[in-house]
């Protein structure tokens, strides 16, 4: 199955109900540790490996970076 070209990553802040941040990421030529495609935003700061089942593994793009615990991916058509 061919991977999607773009996703929206949804970051949820559990301390503030109903709060979410959305970042659009596009497929890169890289693969992550699980062998799935790596997606990045236009700045290259937000990077994530997304599986064929839309499971998200955030990838640090620099030192001291801490990711939100609740991140999900939504395909963009």
PDB file of N, CA, C and O in Angstrom:
ATOM      1  N   UNK A   1       0.842  -1.177   0.000  1.00  0.00           N
ATOM      2  CA  UNK A   1       0.000   0.000   0.000  1.00  0.00           C
ATOM      3  C   UNK A   1       0.890   1.244   0.000  1.00  0.00           C
ATOM      4  O   UNK A   1       1.830   1.357   0.765  1.00  0.00           O
ATOM      5  N   UNK A   2       0.600   2.184  -0.836  1.00  0.00           N
ATOM      6  CA  UNK A   2       1.368   3.427  -0.929  1.00  0.00           C
ATOM      7  C   UNK A   2       1.009   4.349   0.233  1.00  0.00           C
ATOM      8  O   UNK A   2      -0.151   4.502   0.582  1.00  0.00           O
ATOM      9  N   UNK A   3       2.011   4.965   0.812  1.00  0.00           N
ATOM     10  CA  UNK A   3       1.797   5.882   1.929  1.00  0.00           C
ATOM     11  C   UNK A   3       1.184   7.193   1.441  1.00  0.00           C
ATOM     12  O   UNK A   3       1.401   7.606   0.303  1.00  0.00           O
ATOM     13  N   UNK A   4       0.449   7.832   2.303  1.00  0.00           N
ATOM     14  CA  UNK A   4      -0.149   9.127   1.978  1.00  0.00           C
ATOM     15  C   UNK A   4       0.940  10.187   1.896  1.00  0.00           C
ATOM     16  O   UNK A   4       2.000  10.060   2.482  1.00  0.00           O
ATOM     17  N   UNK A   5       0.656  11.257   1.187  1.00  0.00           N
ATOM     18  CA  UNK A   5       1.626  12.338   1.016  1.00  0.00           C
ATOM     19  C   UNK A   5       1.574  13.358   2.147  1.00  0.00           C
ATOM     20  O   UNK A   5       2.588  13.968   2.473  1.00  0.00           O
ATOM     21  N   UNK A   6       0.385  13.575   2.746  1.00  0.00           N
ATOM     22  CA  UNK A   6       0.257  14.577   3.805  1.00  0.00           C
ATOM     23  C   UNK A   6      -0.660  14.094   4.926  1.00  0.00           C
ATOM     24  O   UNK A   6      -1.591  13.324   4.690  1.00  0.00           O
ATOM     25  N   UNK A   7      -0.359  14.571   6.122  1.00  0.00           N
ATOM     26  CA  UNK A   7      -1.177  14.310   7.308  1.00  0.00           C
ATOM     27  C   UNK A   7      -1.304  15.591   8.110  1.00  0.00           C
ATOM     28  O   UNK A   7      -0.463  16.493   8.002  1.00  0.00           O
ATOM     29  N   UNK A   8      -2.336  15.644   8.918  1.00  0.00           N
ATOM     30  CA  UNK A   8      -2.419  16.631   9.975  1.00  0.00           C
ATOM     31  C   UNK A   8      -2.049  15.907  11.261  1.00  0.00           C
ATOM     32  O   UNK A   8      -2.623  14.856  11.556  1.00  0.00           O
ATOM     33  N   UNK A   9      -1.099  16.446  12.009  1.00  0.00           N
ATOM     34  CA  UNK A   9      -0.789  15.923  13.334  1.00  0.00           C
ATOM     35  C   UNK A   9      -1.594  16.736  14.330  1.00  0.00           C
ATOM     36  O   UNK A   9      -1.566  17.968  14.307  1.00  0.00           O
ATOM     37  N   UNK A  10      -2.313  16.049  15.197  1.00  0.00           N
ATOM     38  CA  UNK A  10      -3.150  16.710  16.183  1.00  0.00           C
ATOM     39  C   UNK A  10      -2.520  16.509  17.556  1.00  0.00           C
ATOM     40  O   UNK A  10      -2.381  15.382  18.027  1.00  0.00           O
ATOM     41  N   UNK A  11      -2.115  17.610  18.176  1.00  0.00           N
ATOM     42  CA  UNK A  11      -1.502  17.602  19.501  1.00  0.00           C
ATOM     43  C   UNK A  11      -2.563  18.051  20.504  1.00  0.00           C
ATOM     44  O   UNK A  11      -3.119  19.141  20.373  1.00  0.00           O
ATOM     45  N   UNK A  12      -2.827  17.211  21.501  1.00  0.00           N
ATOM     46  CA  UNK A  12      -3.860  17.499  22.494  1.00  0.00           C
ATOM     47  C   UNK A  12      -3.203  17.806  23.833  1.00  0.00           C
ATOM     48  O   UNK A  12      -2.342  17.059  24.292  1.00  0.00           O
ATOM     49  N   UNK A  13      -3.627  18.904  24.440  1.00  0.00           N
ATOM     50  CA  UNK A  13      -3.154  19.273  25.772  1.00  0.00           C
ATOM     51  C   UNK A  13      -4.168  18.762  26.785  1.00  0.00           C
ATOM     52  O   UNK A  13      -5.262  19.322  26.913  1.00  0.00           O
ATOM     53  N   UNK A  14      -3.812  17.701  27.509  1.00  0.00           N
ATOM     54  CA  UNK A  14      -4.740  17.077  28.450  1.00  0.00           C
ATOM     55  C   UNK A  14      -5.077  17.987  29.622  1.00  0.00           C
ATOM     56  O   UNK A  14      -6.094  17.790  30.293  1.00  0.00           O
ATOM     57  N   UNK A  15      -4.261  18.997  29.878  1.00  0.00           N
ATOM     58  CA  UNK A  15      -4.525  19.894  31.003  1.00  0.00           C
ATOM     59  C   UNK A  15      -5.573  20.952  30.666  1.00  0.00           C
ATOM     60  O   UNK A  15      -6.110  21.587  31.565  1.00  0.00           O
ATOM     61  N   UNK A  16      -5.841  21.151  29.372  1.00  0.00           N
ATOM     62  CA  UNK A  16      -6.843  22.131  28.943  1.00  0.00           C
ATOM     63  C   UNK A  16      -7.836  21.412  28.029  1.00  0.00           C
ATOM     64  O   UNK A  16      -7.577  21.214  26.845  1.00  0.00           O
ATOM     65  N   UNK A  17      -8.991  20.993  28.577  1.00  0.00           N
ATOM     66  CA  UNK A  17      -9.967  20.243  27.777  1.00  0.00           C
ATOM     67  C   UNK A  17     -10.372  20.982  26.500  1.00  0.00           C
ATOM     68  O   UNK A  17     -10.569  22.197  26.501  1.00  0.00           O
ATOM     69  N   UNK A  18     -10.454  20.239  25.410  1.00  0.00           N
ATOM     70  CA  UNK A  18     -10.890  20.795  24.135  1.00  0.00           C
ATOM     71  C   UNK A  18      -9.815  21.550  23.380  1.00  0.00           C
ATOM     72  O   UNK A  18     -10.086  22.119  22.334  1.00  0.00           O
ATOM     73  N   UNK A  19      -8.591  21.553  23.909  1.00  0.00           N
ATOM     74  CA  UNK A  19      -7.503  22.279  23.262  1.00  0.00           C
ATOM     75  C   UNK A  19      -6.700  21.326  22.380  1.00  0.00           C
ATOM     76  O   UNK A  19      -6.306  20.255  22.820  1.00  0.00           O
ATOM     77  N   UNK A  20      -6.484  21.744  21.139  1.00  0.00           N
ATOM     78  CA  UNK A  20      -5.626  20.964  20.258  1.00  0.00           C
ATOM     79  C   UNK A  20      -4.912  21.900  19.290  1.00  0.00           C
ATOM     80  O   UNK A  20      -5.423  22.944  18.919  1.00  0.00           O
ATOM     81  N   UNK A  21      -3.697  21.524  18.936  1.00  0.00           N
ATOM     82  CA  UNK A  21      -2.922  22.225  17.920  1.00  0.00           C
ATOM     83  C   UNK A  21      -2.772  21.279  16.745  1.00  0.00           C
ATOM     84  O   UNK A  21      -2.543  20.082  16.930  1.00  0.00           O
ATOM     85  N   UNK A  22      -2.884  21.805  15.533  1.00  0.00           N
ATOM     86  CA  UNK A  22      -2.804  20.994  14.325  1.00  0.00           C
ATOM     87  C   UNK A  22      -1.635  21.493  13.476  1.00  0.00           C
ATOM     88  O   UNK A  22      -1.506  22.693  13.238  1.00  0.00           O
ATOM     89  N   UNK A  23      -0.790  20.562  13.042  1.00  0.00           N
ATOM     90  CA  UNK A  23       0.350  20.875  12.183  1.00  0.00           C
ATOM     91  C   UNK A  23       0.272  19.966  10.959  1.00  0.00           C
ATOM     92  O   UNK A  23       0.136  18.746  11.093  1.00  0.00           O
ATOM     93  N   UNK A  24       0.346  20.542   9.761  1.00  0.00           N
ATOM     94  CA  UNK A  24       0.335  19.760   8.528  1.00  0.00           C
ATOM     95  C   UNK A  24       1.767  19.331   8.212  1.00  0.00           C
ATOM     96  O   UNK A  24       2.690  20.148   8.236  1.00  0.00           O
ATOM     97  N   UNK A  25       1.945  18.029   7.953  1.00  0.00           N
ATOM     98  CA  UNK A  25       3.254  17.478   7.613  1.00  0.00           C
ATOM     99  C   UNK A  25       3.172  16.774   6.265  1.00  0.00           C
ATOM    100  O   UNK A  25       2.104  16.312   5.859  1.00  0.00           O
ATOM    101  N   UNK A  26       4.289  16.724   5.569  1.00  0.00           N
ATOM    102  CA  UNK A  26       4.350  16.063   4.260  1.00  0.00           C
ATOM    103  C   UNK A  26       5.412  14.966   4.297  1.00  0.00           C
ATOM    104  O   UNK A  26       6.356  15.014   5.095  1.00  0.00           O
ATOM    105  N   UNK A  27       5.246  14.010   3.431  1.00  0.00           N
ATOM    106  CA  UNK A  27       6.161  12.866   3.384  1.00  0.00           C
ATOM    107  C   UNK A  27       7.543  13.310   2.915  1.00  0.00           C
ATOM    108  O   UNK A  27       7.685  14.120   2.010  1.00  0.00           O
ATOM    109  N   UNK A  28       8.572  12.757   3.567  1.00  0.00           N
ATOM    110  CA  UNK A  28       9.954  13.005   3.163  1.00  0.00           C
ATOM    111  C   UNK A  28      10.498  11.725   2.530  1.00  0.00           C
ATOM    112  O   UNK A  28       9.800  10.714   2.451  1.00  0.00           O
ATOM    113  N   UNK A  29      11.752  11.752   2.108  1.00  0.00           N
ATOM    114  CA  UNK A  29      12.385  10.571   1.537  1.00  0.00           C
ATOM    115  C   UNK A  29      12.971   9.651   2.604  1.00  0.00           C
ATOM    116  O   UNK A  29      13.517   8.602   2.276  1.00  0.00           O
ATOM    117  N   UNK A  30      12.853  10.038   3.872  1.00  0.00           N
ATOM    118  CA  UNK A  30      13.440   9.278   4.982  1.00  0.00           C
ATOM    119  C   UNK A  30      12.472   8.247   5.537  1.00  0.00           C
ATOM    120  O   UNK A  30      11.256   8.390   5.418  1.00  0.00           O
ATOM    121  N   UNK A  31      13.054   7.238   6.182  1.00  0.00           N
ATOM    122  CA  UNK A  31      12.284   6.246   6.931  1.00  0.00           C
ATOM    123  C   UNK A  31      12.702   6.335   8.390  1.00  0.00           C
ATOM    124  O   UNK A  31      13.858   6.641   8.698  1.00  0.00           O
ATOM    125  N   UNK A  32      11.762   6.057   9.292  1.00  0.00           N
ATOM    126  CA  UNK A  32      12.046   6.107  10.717  1.00  0.00           C
ATOM    127  C   UNK A  32      12.567   4.787  11.238  1.00  0.00           C
ATOM    128  O   UNK A  32      12.754   3.832  10.470  1.00  0.00           O
ATOM    129  N   UNK A  33      12.776   4.704  12.551  1.00  0.00           N
ATOM    130  CA  UNK A  33      13.304   3.490  13.168  1.00  0.00           C
ATOM    131  C   UNK A  33      12.420   2.264  12.958  1.00  0.00           C
ATOM    132  O   UNK A  33      12.905   1.138  12.949  1.00  0.00           O
ATOM    133  N   UNK A  34      11.119   2.473  12.765  1.00  0.00           N
ATOM    134  CA  UNK A  34      10.196   1.363  12.542  1.00  0.00           C
ATOM    135  C   UNK A  34      10.059   0.977  11.080  1.00  0.00           C
ATOM    136  O   UNK A  34       9.288   0.092  10.724  1.00  0.00           O
ATOM    137  N   UNK A  35      10.791   1.692  10.201  1.00  0.00           N
ATOM    138  CA  UNK A  35      10.743   1.395   8.775  1.00  0.00           C
ATOM    139  C   UNK A  35       9.628   2.099   8.016  1.00  0.00           C
ATOM    140  O   UNK A  35       9.460   1.886   6.824  1.00  0.00           O
ATOM    141  N   UNK A  36       8.883   2.943   8.701  1.00  0.00           N
ATOM    142  CA  UNK A  36       7.784   3.672   8.071  1.00  0.00           C
ATOM    143  C   UNK A  36       8.266   5.051   7.617  1.00  0.00           C
ATOM    144  O   UNK A  36       9.275   5.562   8.107  1.00  0.00           O
ATOM    145  N   UNK A  37       7.539   5.692   6.701  1.00  0.00           N
ATOM    146  CA  UNK A  37       7.943   7.011   6.207  1.00  0.00           C
ATOM    147  C   UNK A  37       7.977   8.063   7.311  1.00  0.00           C
ATOM    148  O   UNK A  37       7.179   8.024   8.249  1.00  0.00           O
ATOM    149  N   UNK A  38       8.907   8.998   7.156  1.00  0.00           N
ATOM    150  CA  UNK A  38       8.988  10.146   8.053  1.00  0.00           C
ATOM    151  C   UNK A  38       8.315  11.324   7.356  1.00  0.00           C
ATOM    152  O   UNK A  38       8.514  11.556   6.167  1.00  0.00           O
ATOM    153  N   UNK A  39       7.512  12.049   8.124  1.00  0.00           N
ATOM    154  CA  UNK A  39       6.804  13.231   7.649  1.00  0.00           C
ATOM    155  C   UNK A  39       7.332  14.434   8.422  1.00  0.00           C
ATOM    156  O   UNK A  39       7.696  14.312   9.591  1.00  0.00           O
ATOM    157  N   UNK A  40       7.377  15.610   7.773  1.00  0.00           N
ATOM    158  CA  UNK A  40       7.873  16.820   8.418  1.00  0.00           C
ATOM    159  C   UNK A  40       7.041  18.021   7.996  1.00  0.00           C
ATOM    160  O   UNK A  40       6.467  18.030   6.905  1.00  0.00           O
ATOM    161  N   UNK A  41       7.014  19.035   8.877  1.00  0.00           N
ATOM    162  CA  UNK A  41       6.358  20.280   8.497  1.00  0.00           C
ATOM    163  C   UNK A  41       7.325  21.077   7.625  1.00  0.00           C
ATOM    164  O   UNK A  41       8.462  20.660   7.397  1.00  0.00           O
ATOM    165  N   UNK A  42       6.882  22.217   7.115  1.00  0.00           N
ATOM    166  CA  UNK A  42       7.708  23.011   6.202  1.00  0.00           C
ATOM    167  C   UNK A  42       9.000  23.504   6.847  1.00  0.00           C
ATOM    168  O   UNK A  42       9.996  23.687   6.163  1.00  0.00           O
ATOM    169  N   UNK A  43       8.992  23.702   8.175  1.00  0.00           N
ATOM    170  CA  UNK A  43      10.198  24.175   8.855  1.00  0.00           C
ATOM    171  C   UNK A  43      11.196  23.049   9.120  1.00  0.00           C
ATOM    172  O   UNK A  43      12.365  23.306   9.362  1.00  0.00           O
ATOM    173  N   UNK A  44      10.721  21.800   9.103  1.00  0.00           N
ATOM    174  CA  UNK A  44      11.573  20.655   9.422  1.00  0.00           C
ATOM    175  C   UNK A  44      11.713  20.408  10.907  1.00  0.00           C
ATOM    176  O   UNK A  44      12.377  19.461  11.319  1.00  0.00           O
ATOM    177  N   UNK A  45      11.074  21.231  11.721  1.00  0.00           N
ATOM    178  CA  UNK A  45      11.171  21.071  13.172  1.00  0.00           C
ATOM    179  C   UNK A  45      10.264  19.958  13.671  1.00  0.00           C
ATOM    180  O   UNK A  45      10.655  19.157  14.513  1.00  0.00           O
ATOM    181  N   UNK A  46       9.042  19.889  13.155  1.00  0.00           N
ATOM    182  CA  UNK A  46       8.106  18.832  13.552  1.00  0.00           C
ATOM    183  C   UNK A  46       8.307  17.659  12.609  1.00  0.00           C
ATOM    184  O   UNK A  46       8.096  17.775  11.403  1.00  0.00           O
ATOM    185  N   UNK A  47       8.761  16.535  13.177  1.00  0.00           N
ATOM    186  CA  UNK A  47       9.026  15.330  12.390  1.00  0.00           C
ATOM    187  C   UNK A  47       8.365  14.141  13.067  1.00  0.00           C
ATOM    188  O   UNK A  47       8.419  14.018  14.292  1.00  0.00           O
ATOM    189  N   UNK A  48       7.747  13.264  12.265  1.00  0.00           N
ATOM    190  CA  UNK A  48       7.067  12.102  12.821  1.00  0.00           C
ATOM    191  C   UNK A  48       7.124  10.941  11.845  1.00  0.00           C
ATOM    192  O   UNK A  48       7.024  11.127  10.638  1.00  0.00           O
ATOM    193  N   UNK A  49       7.296   9.757  12.399  1.00  0.00           N
ATOM    194  CA  UNK A  49       7.172   8.523  11.619  1.00  0.00           C
ATOM    195  C   UNK A  49       5.710   8.095  11.744  1.00  0.00           C
ATOM    196  O   UNK A  49       5.175   8.024  12.857  1.00  0.00           O
ATOM    197  N   UNK A  50       5.051   7.857  10.614  1.00  0.00           N
ATOM    198  CA  UNK A  50       3.642   7.470  10.624  1.00  0.00           C
ATOM    199  C   UNK A  50       3.496   6.132   9.915  1.00  0.00           C
ATOM    200  O   UNK A  50       3.899   5.981   8.761  1.00  0.00           O
ATOM    201  N   UNK A  51       2.921   5.165  10.630  1.00  0.00           N
ATOM    202  CA  UNK A  51       2.770   3.813  10.082  1.00  0.00           C
ATOM    203  C   UNK A  51       1.593   3.739   9.123  1.00  0.00           C
ATOM    204  O   UNK A  51       0.803   4.678   9.009  1.00  0.00           O
ATOM    205  N   UNK A  52       1.450   2.592   8.467  1.00  0.00           N
ATOM    206  CA  UNK A  52       0.327   2.380   7.548  1.00  0.00           C
ATOM    207  C   UNK A  52      -1.005   2.266   8.291  1.00  0.00           C
ATOM    208  O   UNK A  52      -2.056   2.253   7.684  1.00  0.00           O
ATOM    209  N   UNK A  53      -0.944   2.203   9.632  1.00  0.00           N
ATOM    210  CA  UNK A  53      -2.162   2.201  10.452  1.00  0.00           C
ATOM    211  C   UNK A  53      -2.351   3.542  11.157  1.00  0.00           C
ATOM    212  O   UNK A  53      -3.073   3.639  12.142  1.00  0.00           O
ATOM    213  N   UNK A  54      -1.656   4.580  10.640  1.00  0.00           N
ATOM    214  CA  UNK A  54      -1.743   5.949  11.163  1.00  0.00           C
ATOM    215  C   UNK A  54      -1.246   6.081  12.603  1.00  0.00           C
ATOM    216  O   UNK A  54      -1.659   6.978  13.331  1.00  0.00           O
ATOM    217  N   UNK A  55      -0.343   5.188  13.026  1.00  0.00           N
ATOM    218  CA  UNK A  55       0.286   5.301  14.341  1.00  0.00           C
ATOM    219  C   UNK A  55       1.435   6.299  14.226  1.00  0.00           C
ATOM    220  O   UNK A  55       2.196   6.262  13.261  1.00  0.00           O
ATOM    221  N   UNK A  56       1.555   7.169  15.213  1.00  0.00           N
ATOM    222  CA  UNK A  56       2.531   8.259  15.161  1.00  0.00           C
ATOM    223  C   UNK A  56       3.654   8.028  16.158  1.00  0.00           C
ATOM    224  O   UNK A  56       3.411   7.719  17.325  1.00  0.00           O
ATOM    225  N   UNK A  57       4.887   8.177  15.685  1.00  0.00           N
ATOM    226  CA  UNK A  57       6.070   8.181  16.548  1.00  0.00           C
ATOM    227  C   UNK A  57       6.809   9.480  16.254  1.00  0.00           C
ATOM    228  O   UNK A  57       7.343   9.670  15.163  1.00  0.00           O
ATOM    229  N   UNK A  58       6.809  10.392  17.223  1.00  0.00           N
ATOM    230  CA  UNK A  58       7.482  11.670  17.038  1.00  0.00           C
ATOM    231  C   UNK A  58       8.996  11.455  17.029  1.00  0.00           C
ATOM    232  O   UNK A  58       9.508  10.606  17.737  1.00  0.00           O
ATOM    233  N   UNK A  59       9.683  12.244  16.205  1.00  0.00           N
ATOM    234  CA  UNK A  59      11.136  12.160  16.076  1.00  0.00           C
ATOM    235  C   UNK A  59      11.713  13.526  16.430  1.00  0.00           C
ATOM    236  O   UNK A  59      11.333  14.537  15.826  1.00  0.00           O
ATOM    237  N   UNK A  60      12.602  13.547  17.402  1.00  0.00           N
ATOM    238  CA  UNK A  60      13.216  14.816  17.812  1.00  0.00           C
ATOM    239  C   UNK A  60      14.077  15.353  16.681  1.00  0.00           C
ATOM    240  O   UNK A  60      14.819  14.618  16.039  1.00  0.00           O
ATOM    241  N   UNK A  61      13.966  16.652  16.434  1.00  0.00           N
ATOM    242  CA  UNK A  61      14.773  17.289  15.397  1.00  0.00           C
ATOM    243  C   UNK A  61      15.903  18.102  16.009  1.00  0.00           C
ATOM    244  O   UNK A  61      16.694  18.705  15.298  1.00  0.00           O
ATOM    245  N   UNK A  62      15.978  18.104  17.329  1.00  0.00           N
ATOM    246  CA  UNK A  62      17.043  18.822  18.015  1.00  0.00           C
ATOM    247  C   UNK A  62      17.075  18.435  19.480  1.00  0.00           C
ATOM    248  O   UNK A  62      16.157  17.807  19.996  1.00  0.00           O
ATOM    249  N   UNK A  63      18.149  18.821  20.157  1.00  0.00           N
ATOM    250  CA  UNK A  63      18.278  18.529  21.577  1.00  0.00           C
ATOM    251  C   UNK A  63      17.251  19.277  22.399  1.00  0.00           C
ATOM    252  O   UNK A  63      16.715  20.308  21.980  1.00  0.00           O
ATOM    253  N   UNK A  64      16.926  18.758  23.551  1.00  0.00           N
ATOM    254  CA  UNK A  64      15.993  19.373  24.503  1.00  0.00           C
ATOM    255  C   UNK A  64      14.552  19.397  24.023  1.00  0.00           C
ATOM    256  O   UNK A  64      13.709  20.021  24.650  1.00  0.00           O
ATOM    257  N   UNK A  65      14.240  18.762  22.903  1.00  0.00           N
ATOM    258  CA  UNK A  65      12.872  18.774  22.389  1.00  0.00           C
ATOM    259  C   UNK A  65      12.039  17.726  23.124  1.00  0.00           C
ATOM    260  O   UNK A  65      12.444  16.581  23.252  1.00  0.00           O
ATOM    261  N   UNK A  66      10.881  18.140  23.625  1.00  0.00           N
ATOM    262  CA  UNK A  66       9.967  17.248  24.335  1.00  0.00           C
ATOM    263  C   UNK A  66       8.625  17.300  23.613  1.00  0.00           C
ATOM    264  O   UNK A  66       8.083  18.375  23.361  1.00  0.00           O
ATOM    265  N   UNK A  67       8.091  16.126  23.293  1.00  0.00           N
ATOM    266  CA  UNK A  67       6.841  16.059  22.532  1.00  0.00           C
ATOM    267  C   UNK A  67       5.652  15.792  23.441  1.00  0.00           C
ATOM    268  O   UNK A  67       5.783  15.151  24.476  1.00  0.00           O
ATOM    269  N   UNK A  68       4.497  16.257  23.013  1.00  0.00           N
ATOM    270  CA  UNK A  68       3.260  15.997  23.732  1.00  0.00           C
ATOM    271  C   UNK A  68       2.985  14.499  23.766  1.00  0.00           C
ATOM    272  O   UNK A  68       3.334  13.781  22.822  1.00  0.00           O
ATOM    273  N   UNK A  69       2.367  14.053  24.829  1.00  0.00           N
ATOM    274  CA  UNK A  69       2.067  12.621  24.976  1.00  0.00           C
ATOM    275  C   UNK A  69       0.951  12.179  24.035  1.00  0.00           C
ATOM    276  O   UNK A  69       0.962  11.062  23.539  1.00  0.00           O
ATOM    277  N   UNK A  70      -0.008  13.049  23.796  1.00  0.00           N
ATOM    278  CA  UNK A  70      -1.159  12.679  22.979  1.00  0.00           C
ATOM    279  C   UNK A  70      -1.065  13.315  21.586  1.00  0.00           C
ATOM    280  O   UNK A  70      -1.353  14.481  21.412  1.00  0.00           O
ATOM    281  N   UNK A  71      -0.618  12.507  20.622  1.00  0.00           N
ATOM    282  CA  UNK A  71      -0.509  12.964  19.239  1.00  0.00           C
ATOM    283  C   UNK A  71      -1.207  11.941  18.363  1.00  0.00           C
ATOM    284  O   UNK A  71      -0.993  10.746  18.501  1.00  0.00           O
ATOM    285  N   UNK A  72      -2.048  12.413  17.446  1.00  0.00           N
ATOM    286  CA  UNK A  72      -2.685  11.514  16.486  1.00  0.00           C
ATOM    287  C   UNK A  72      -2.516  12.100  15.083  1.00  0.00           C
ATOM    288  O   UNK A  72      -2.199  13.264  14.920  1.00  0.00           O
ATOM    289  N   UNK A  73      -2.706  11.241  14.069  1.00  0.00           N
ATOM    290  CA  UNK A  73      -2.555  11.663  12.680  1.00  0.00           C
ATOM    291  C   UNK A  73      -3.883  11.520  11.959  1.00  0.00           C
ATOM    292  O   UNK A  73      -4.591  10.529  12.127  1.00  0.00           O
ATOM    293  N   UNK A  74      -4.169  12.521  11.128  1.00  0.00           N
ATOM    294  CA  UNK A  74      -5.387  12.503  10.311  1.00  0.00           C
ATOM    295  C   UNK A  74      -4.958  12.729   8.861  1.00  0.00           C
ATOM    296  O   UNK A  74      -4.317  13.750   8.562  1.00  0.00           O
ATOM    297  N   UNK A  75      -5.257  11.792   7.951  1.00  0.00           N
ATOM    298  CA  UNK A  75      -4.867  11.968   6.540  1.00  0.00           C
ATOM    299  C   UNK A  75      -5.478  13.222   5.927  1.00  0.00           C
ATOM    300  O   UNK A  75      -6.601  13.596   6.250  1.00  0.00           O
ATOM    301  N   UNK A  76      -4.704  13.879   5.085  1.00  0.00           N
ATOM    302  CA  UNK A  76      -5.172  15.041   4.346  1.00  0.00           C
ATOM    303  C   UNK A  76      -5.326  14.623   2.898  1.00  0.00           C
ATOM    304  O   UNK A  76      -4.410  14.048   2.300  1.00  0.00           O
ATOM    305  N   UNK A  77      -6.485  14.881   2.333  1.00  0.00           N
ATOM    306  CA  UNK A  77      -6.704  14.462   0.935  1.00  0.00           C
ATOM    307  C   UNK A  77      -6.195  15.487  -0.042  1.00  0.00           C
ATOM    308  O   UNK A  77      -5.836  16.562   0.244  1.00  0.00           O
TER     309      UNK A  77
END
